[in-house]
Amino acid sequence: MDSKLIERLESIKKGVQDFKIPGTLQRPPLEARTIINKYKYKTKTHRSRKNALLPEKFQNVGKLYECVYNVPTSRLGAQDFHSSLKSLVQNSRRLAAVENSANLAVIAAAGWSAIPLQDIEDGRFLKLKCPYCCSVIHLKVEDYLSTVEFENKAASLLAQAHKVGCLKYSKGYDLKRNYYLNQGNLCLDFRRISDELCKTVSLVVEEKVHCDAEKLGRLKPIFESEHCHFSLEKLSLALRGYTLVNSSIAECTGCYHRAFVKTFEDVNFQGHAKWCRYRDESKLVQMMLSQMDEKPKTLDMDQRLCDLAEALTRPSNHIKIE
């Protein structure tokens, strides 16, 4: 063995033996030691809410406690976001201005759901309601002439329209991190496509779907299994963001637009909204193929020893014992 390599190994061995942990060790608290109470007392803010239908002597009278299980979290979850987004899409199809300028994902990320259009006399307005603080706002979509203007102006208006203390939607939903396609949430699409293909095994797509057979052929072995066999047409629809409602209708999981499967024969067909996660239908395929083509990082022995020595000599301010 090379003498220089032996010297470097000896120096690393000595560094490991002489390594001292700075600071004090802290054992994390066990969950079993935490006392969990189902109920807690309400704050004065919630108890002092007045009811106009009751006489004065019955004002501020109510339960002094609330169930902890029913207290909402301080962040808007993915399930709440998609539920609001779906209601917005379904109840705004009569408004032509929505398709041209409004980004419904921005509205849903701010915590607003749509009230059915039959309750609105003027079709130019989109009536929104927060399902938690029950605030109602009328948004005139025609005031925002472009998608960029809508995102800049309407987003701040919607965030400030909630009542004080609306913790459920105070922080909103991070669209860039959780909604739009990126390397951080690519694993969710792998799971979605796998579940979609296994769920629709019994459905047969008879119509021809335009697809790139070469690229899809490389991705097919990833999702195919002994109990899950599918055609390239099904895989193409799933990679474009669609789920099959039945053998002839598909629905986008990003913008909830529906289309007949036979329309996908057209190469130029675009069924997604302008703001949809899957607007660029080739992006998801490219991201998945790039993960397959990426070669593992290989380092020589010298570089690995340098990285090890650097890791051992790196200062640490706080170390926890799991």
Short mmCIF file of C-alpha atoms in Angstrom, two decimals:
data_model
loop_
_atom_site.label_atom_id
_atom_site.label_comp_id
_atom_site.label_asym_id
_atom_site.label_seq_id
_atom_site.Cartn_x
_atom_site.Cartn_y
_atom_site.Cartn_z
CA MET A 1 0.00 0.00 0.00
CA ASP A 2 1.20 3.53 -0.72
CA SER A 3 3.02 5.09 2.24
CA LYS A 4 1.22 8.41 1.76
CA LEU A 5 -2.13 6.66 1.90
CA ILE A 6 -1.15 4.92 5.14
CA GLU A 7 -0.13 8.25 6.66
CA ARG A 8 -3.45 9.82 5.70
CA LEU A 9 -5.39 6.90 7.17
CA GLU A 10 -3.40 7.17 10.40
CA SER A 11 -4.11 10.89 10.62
CA ILE A 12 -7.82 10.26 10.10
CA LYS A 13 -7.76 7.50 12.74
CA LYS A 14 -6.11 9.86 15.20
CA GLY A 15 -8.65 12.54 14.40
CA VAL A 16 -11.49 10.12 15.13
CA GLN A 17 -9.96 9.04 18.44
CA ASP A 18 -9.28 12.61 19.55
CA PHE A 19 -12.62 13.91 18.29
CA LYS A 20 -14.54 15.76 20.99
CA ILE A 21 -18.14 16.88 20.72
CA PRO A 22 -18.49 20.60 21.49
CA GLY A 23 -21.40 21.60 23.67
CA THR A 24 -23.68 19.44 25.77
CA LEU A 25 -25.62 16.42 24.64
CA GLN A 26 -29.39 16.75 24.84
CA ARG A 27 -31.71 13.82 24.63
CA PRO A 28 -34.92 14.71 22.76
CA PRO A 29 -38.10 14.47 24.86
CA LEU A 30 -40.13 11.31 24.47
CA GLU A 31 -43.65 11.63 23.10
CA ALA A 32 -44.90 9.28 25.81
CA ARG A 33 -43.97 11.84 28.48
CA THR A 34 -46.21 14.50 26.94
CA ILE A 35 -49.63 14.84 28.55
CA ILE A 36 -52.31 15.09 25.88
CA ASN A 37 -55.58 16.75 26.86
CA LYS A 38 -58.59 16.39 24.60
CA TYR A 39 -60.12 19.71 25.68
CA LYS A 40 -58.70 23.13 26.46
CA TYR A 41 -60.21 26.45 27.57
CA LYS A 42 -61.18 28.89 24.84
CA THR A 43 -59.50 32.25 24.64
CA LYS A 44 -61.46 35.41 25.47
CA THR A 45 -61.49 36.37 21.80
CA HIS A 46 -63.59 33.34 20.92
CA ARG A 47 -65.80 33.54 24.01
CA SER A 48 -66.72 37.22 23.52
CA ARG A 49 -68.34 36.74 20.11
CA LYS A 50 -71.79 38.33 20.18
CA ASN A 51 -75.00 36.88 18.80
CA ALA A 52 -77.47 39.46 17.48
CA LEU A 53 -80.39 37.04 17.91
CA LEU A 54 -79.96 36.70 21.69
CA PRO A 55 -80.86 39.23 24.42
CA GLU A 56 -78.10 41.07 26.27
CA LYS A 57 -78.10 38.80 29.32
CA PHE A 58 -77.31 35.79 27.14
CA GLN A 59 -74.44 37.45 25.30
CA ASN A 60 -70.95 35.98 25.73
CA VAL A 61 -72.48 32.79 27.09
CA GLY A 62 -71.24 29.52 25.67
CA LYS A 63 -68.87 26.65 26.20
CA LEU A 64 -65.68 27.69 27.94
CA TYR A 65 -63.69 24.89 26.33
CA GLU A 66 -63.07 23.48 22.88
CA CYS A 67 -62.04 20.10 21.56
CA VAL A 68 -58.35 20.06 20.70
CA TYR A 69 -58.96 17.46 17.99
CA ASN A 70 -61.09 19.97 16.06
CA VAL A 71 -58.61 22.84 16.26
CA PRO A 72 -57.26 23.42 12.73
CA THR A 73 -53.60 23.49 11.88
CA SER A 74 -51.89 26.76 11.03
CA ARG A 75 -51.11 25.70 7.46
CA LEU A 76 -53.26 24.92 4.48
CA GLY A 77 -52.81 21.27 3.52
CA ALA A 78 -52.73 19.74 0.06
CA GLN A 79 -56.15 18.14 0.50
CA ASP A 80 -57.78 21.46 1.47
CA PHE A 81 -56.02 23.24 -1.38
CA HIS A 82 -57.19 20.79 -4.06
CA SER A 83 -60.71 20.74 -2.62
CA SER A 84 -60.89 24.55 -2.91
CA LEU A 85 -59.31 24.50 -6.36
CA LYS A 86 -61.81 21.96 -7.66
CA SER A 87 -64.76 24.00 -6.37
CA LEU A 88 -63.34 27.12 -8.03
CA VAL A 89 -62.96 25.38 -11.39
CA GLN A 90 -66.43 23.84 -11.28
CA ASN A 91 -68.17 27.09 -10.30
CA SER A 92 -66.34 29.47 -12.61
CA ARG A 93 -66.85 27.78 -15.96
CA ARG A 94 -69.48 30.36 -16.97
CA LEU A 95 -67.06 33.24 -16.54
CA ALA A 96 -65.03 33.77 -19.71
CA ALA A 97 -62.72 36.23 -17.96
CA VAL A 98 -61.56 33.53 -15.56
CA GLU A 99 -59.96 31.50 -18.33
CA ASN A 100 -58.22 34.56 -19.77
CA SER A 101 -56.68 36.19 -16.71
CA ALA A 102 -57.52 34.54 -13.37
CA ASN A 103 -55.13 32.06 -11.80
CA LEU A 104 -57.47 29.91 -9.74
CA ALA A 105 -54.52 28.22 -8.04
CA VAL A 106 -53.62 31.58 -6.47
CA ILE A 107 -57.17 31.93 -5.11
CA ALA A 108 -57.17 28.40 -3.68
CA ALA A 109 -53.70 28.91 -2.18
CA ALA A 110 -55.06 31.93 -0.29
CA GLY A 111 -57.71 29.68 1.28
CA TRP A 112 -60.84 30.58 -0.70
CA SER A 113 -63.53 28.34 -2.14
CA ALA A 114 -66.21 29.30 -4.65
CA ILE A 115 -69.90 29.76 -3.91
CA PRO A 116 -72.12 28.27 -6.69
CA LEU A 117 -72.89 30.70 -9.49
CA GLN A 118 -76.66 30.41 -9.16
CA ASP A 119 -76.34 32.56 -6.03
CA ILE A 120 -74.71 35.38 -8.02
CA GLU A 121 -76.86 37.85 -9.92
CA ASP A 122 -73.95 39.45 -11.77
CA GLY A 123 -71.93 36.89 -13.69
CA ARG A 124 -68.89 39.16 -13.84
CA PHE A 125 -68.11 38.54 -10.17
CA LEU A 126 -66.64 35.49 -8.55
CA LYS A 127 -68.08 35.00 -5.08
CA LEU A 128 -65.57 33.48 -2.68
CA LYS A 129 -65.87 32.19 0.86
CA CYS A 130 -63.36 31.03 3.45
CA PRO A 131 -64.61 27.69 4.83
CA TYR A 132 -63.09 28.39 8.25
CA CYS A 133 -63.58 32.07 9.16
CA CYS A 134 -66.69 32.33 6.89
CA SER A 135 -65.53 35.57 5.29
CA VAL A 136 -67.14 36.34 1.93
CA ILE A 137 -65.60 38.43 -0.84
CA HIS A 138 -66.77 39.38 -4.34
CA LEU A 139 -63.88 39.34 -6.80
CA LYS A 140 -64.37 41.09 -10.14
CA VAL A 141 -62.06 39.15 -12.41
CA GLU A 142 -62.37 41.66 -15.27
CA ASP A 143 -60.38 44.20 -13.24
CA TYR A 144 -57.23 42.11 -13.77
CA LEU A 145 -56.39 42.05 -17.46
CA SER A 146 -53.49 39.60 -17.36
CA THR A 147 -52.37 36.60 -15.34
CA VAL A 148 -49.30 38.45 -14.02
CA GLU A 149 -51.42 41.39 -12.86
CA PHE A 150 -53.87 39.01 -11.21
CA GLU A 151 -51.13 37.19 -9.30
CA ASN A 152 -49.53 40.44 -8.10
CA LYS A 153 -52.64 42.40 -7.08
CA ALA A 154 -55.37 39.89 -6.33
CA ALA A 155 -53.12 37.62 -4.26
CA SER A 156 -52.42 40.33 -1.67
CA LEU A 157 -56.10 41.31 -1.59
CA LEU A 158 -57.22 37.73 -0.96
CA ALA A 159 -54.63 37.19 1.77
CA GLN A 160 -55.85 40.26 3.69
CA ALA A 161 -59.56 39.49 3.34
CA HIS A 162 -59.61 36.81 6.05
CA LYS A 163 -60.88 37.65 9.51
CA VAL A 164 -58.41 38.22 12.30
CA GLY A 165 -57.55 34.91 13.93
CA CYS A 166 -58.13 32.75 10.86
CA LEU A 167 -55.18 30.48 11.62
CA LYS A 168 -56.13 27.84 9.10
CA TYR A 169 -55.21 29.96 6.10
CA SER A 170 -53.00 32.65 7.58
CA LYS A 171 -49.85 31.23 5.97
CA GLY A 172 -51.45 30.05 2.76
CA TYR A 173 -50.19 27.32 0.45
CA ASP A 174 -46.76 27.42 -1.17
CA LEU A 175 -47.49 26.99 -4.88
CA LYS A 176 -43.88 26.96 -6.07
CA ARG A 177 -42.91 24.25 -3.64
CA ASN A 178 -46.02 22.08 -3.52
CA TYR A 179 -48.04 22.68 -6.69
CA TYR A 180 -45.83 23.48 -9.66
CA LEU A 181 -43.51 20.78 -11.00
CA ASN A 182 -40.02 20.68 -9.52
CA GLN A 183 -37.45 18.11 -8.46
CA GLY A 184 -38.65 18.29 -4.85
CA ASN A 185 -42.17 17.01 -5.58
CA LEU A 186 -41.35 14.74 -8.52
CA CYS A 187 -41.77 11.68 -6.29
CA LEU A 188 -45.46 12.58 -5.84
CA ASP A 189 -46.00 12.25 -9.58
CA PHE A 190 -44.27 8.87 -9.60
CA ARG A 191 -46.74 7.70 -6.96
CA ARG A 192 -49.74 9.34 -8.65
CA ILE A 193 -49.00 7.70 -11.99
CA SER A 194 -48.38 4.31 -10.40
CA ASP A 195 -51.67 4.47 -8.47
CA GLU A 196 -53.56 5.71 -11.54
CA LEU A 197 -52.32 2.90 -13.79
CA CYS A 198 -53.11 0.22 -11.21
CA LYS A 199 -56.53 1.72 -10.47
CA THR A 200 -57.60 1.80 -14.12
CA VAL A 201 -56.42 -1.67 -15.15
CA SER A 202 -59.98 -2.70 -16.02
CA LEU A 203 -60.56 0.36 -18.25
CA VAL A 204 -59.68 -0.05 -21.92
CA VAL A 205 -58.70 2.99 -23.97
CA GLU A 206 -59.87 2.24 -27.50
CA GLU A 207 -59.12 5.67 -28.99
CA LYS A 208 -55.69 6.45 -30.34
CA VAL A 209 -53.66 8.85 -28.20
CA HIS A 210 -50.76 10.72 -29.76
CA CYS A 211 -47.56 9.94 -27.84
CA ASP A 212 -43.80 9.55 -28.21
CA ALA A 213 -43.41 5.76 -28.20
CA GLU A 214 -39.64 5.88 -27.76
CA LYS A 215 -39.66 8.01 -24.60
CA LEU A 216 -42.68 6.28 -23.07
CA GLY A 217 -41.13 2.89 -23.81
CA ARG A 218 -38.21 3.82 -21.56
CA LEU A 219 -40.53 4.88 -18.72
CA LYS A 220 -42.97 1.97 -18.98
CA PRO A 221 -40.82 -0.62 -17.09
CA ILE A 222 -40.72 1.71 -14.07
CA PHE A 223 -44.49 1.56 -13.53
CA GLU A 224 -45.30 -1.89 -14.92
CA SER A 225 -45.52 -4.84 -12.56
CA GLU A 226 -46.81 -8.39 -12.49
CA HIS A 227 -50.35 -7.29 -11.60
CA CYS A 228 -50.35 -3.97 -13.47
CA HIS A 229 -50.19 -4.04 -17.28
CA PHE A 230 -51.18 -1.03 -19.35
CA SER A 231 -50.91 0.45 -22.82
CA LEU A 232 -48.79 3.38 -23.90
CA GLU A 233 -52.00 5.39 -24.38
CA LYS A 234 -52.81 5.11 -20.67
CA LEU A 235 -49.26 5.98 -19.69
CA SER A 236 -49.30 8.99 -22.01
CA LEU A 237 -52.48 10.35 -20.41
CA ALA A 238 -51.09 9.84 -16.89
CA LEU A 239 -47.83 11.60 -17.77
CA ARG A 240 -49.84 14.55 -19.09
CA GLY A 241 -51.52 14.83 -15.68
CA TYR A 242 -54.83 13.15 -16.51
CA THR A 243 -56.86 10.51 -14.72
CA LEU A 244 -59.50 8.41 -16.44
CA VAL A 245 -63.07 9.09 -15.33
CA ASN A 246 -64.19 6.30 -17.67
CA SER A 247 -62.90 4.76 -20.88
CA SER A 248 -63.83 7.84 -22.94
CA ILE A 249 -63.37 10.83 -20.55
CA ALA A 250 -60.20 12.04 -18.82
CA GLU A 251 -59.81 14.70 -16.11
CA CYS A 252 -56.68 16.69 -15.30
CA THR A 253 -55.49 16.32 -11.71
CA GLY A 254 -53.89 19.78 -11.79
CA CYS A 255 -56.66 22.04 -13.14
CA TYR A 256 -59.67 19.64 -13.16
CA HIS A 257 -60.47 20.28 -16.82
CA ARG A 258 -62.15 17.38 -18.60
CA ALA A 259 -61.74 16.20 -22.19
CA PHE A 260 -62.79 13.29 -24.38
CA VAL A 261 -60.02 10.76 -24.88
CA LYS A 262 -60.51 10.87 -28.64
CA THR A 263 -59.43 14.53 -28.69
CA PHE A 264 -55.90 13.46 -27.77
CA GLU A 265 -55.43 12.18 -31.31
CA ASP A 266 -54.77 15.80 -32.25
CA VAL A 267 -51.10 16.67 -31.78
CA ASN A 268 -51.90 20.33 -31.04
CA PHE A 269 -54.66 19.68 -28.50
CA GLN A 270 -54.14 21.60 -25.23
CA GLY A 271 -56.73 20.89 -22.55
CA HIS A 272 -55.00 22.42 -19.53
CA ALA A 273 -55.61 25.83 -18.01
CA LYS A 274 -52.91 28.48 -18.48
CA TRP A 275 -51.91 28.22 -14.83
CA CYS A 276 -52.05 24.41 -14.64
CA ARG A 277 -49.23 22.35 -13.17
CA TYR A 278 -49.17 20.21 -16.33
CA ARG A 279 -49.53 23.00 -18.90
CA ASP A 280 -46.21 21.96 -20.46
CA GLU A 281 -47.10 18.34 -21.13
CA SER A 282 -43.55 17.32 -22.04
CA LYS A 283 -41.93 18.68 -18.87
CA LEU A 284 -42.81 15.75 -16.60
CA VAL A 285 -41.49 13.22 -19.13
CA GLN A 286 -38.24 15.14 -19.47
CA MET A 287 -37.79 15.35 -15.70
CA MET A 288 -38.32 11.62 -15.25
CA LEU A 289 -35.99 10.72 -18.10
CA SER A 290 -33.31 13.02 -16.69
CA GLN A 291 -33.48 11.10 -13.42
CA MET A 292 -32.95 7.85 -15.32
CA ASP A 293 -30.05 9.24 -17.38
CA GLU A 294 -28.29 10.79 -14.40
CA LYS A 295 -25.15 8.81 -13.61
CA PRO A 296 -24.19 8.18 -9.97
CA LYS A 297 -21.42 10.40 -8.69
CA THR A 298 -18.15 8.47 -8.50
CA LEU A 299 -15.17 9.76 -6.53
CA ASP A 300 -11.66 8.43 -6.34
CA MET A 301 -10.10 7.32 -3.06
CA ASP A 302 -8.25 10.60 -2.50
CA GLN A 303 -11.39 12.70 -2.85
CA ARG A 304 -13.37 10.41 -0.55
CA LEU A 305 -10.66 10.62 2.13
CA CYS A 306 -10.62 14.40 1.85
CA ASP A 307 -14.40 14.52 2.27
CA LEU A 308 -14.18 12.24 5.31
CA ALA A 309 -11.46 14.34 6.93
CA GLU A 310 -13.46 17.52 6.28
CA ALA A 311 -16.59 15.99 7.79
CA LEU A 312 -14.74 14.92 10.95
CA THR A 313 -13.10 18.29 11.49
CA ARG A 314 -16.23 20.31 10.75
CA PRO A 315 -17.42 22.14 13.94
CA SER A 316 -20.81 21.18 15.29
CA ASN A 317 -22.79 23.46 17.60
CA HIS A 318 -25.49 21.02 18.56
CA ILE A 319 -25.69 17.24 18.37
CA LYS A 320 -28.71 15.21 19.38
CA ILE A 321 -28.76 11.57 20.35
CA GLU A 322 -31.66 9.74 18.76
#
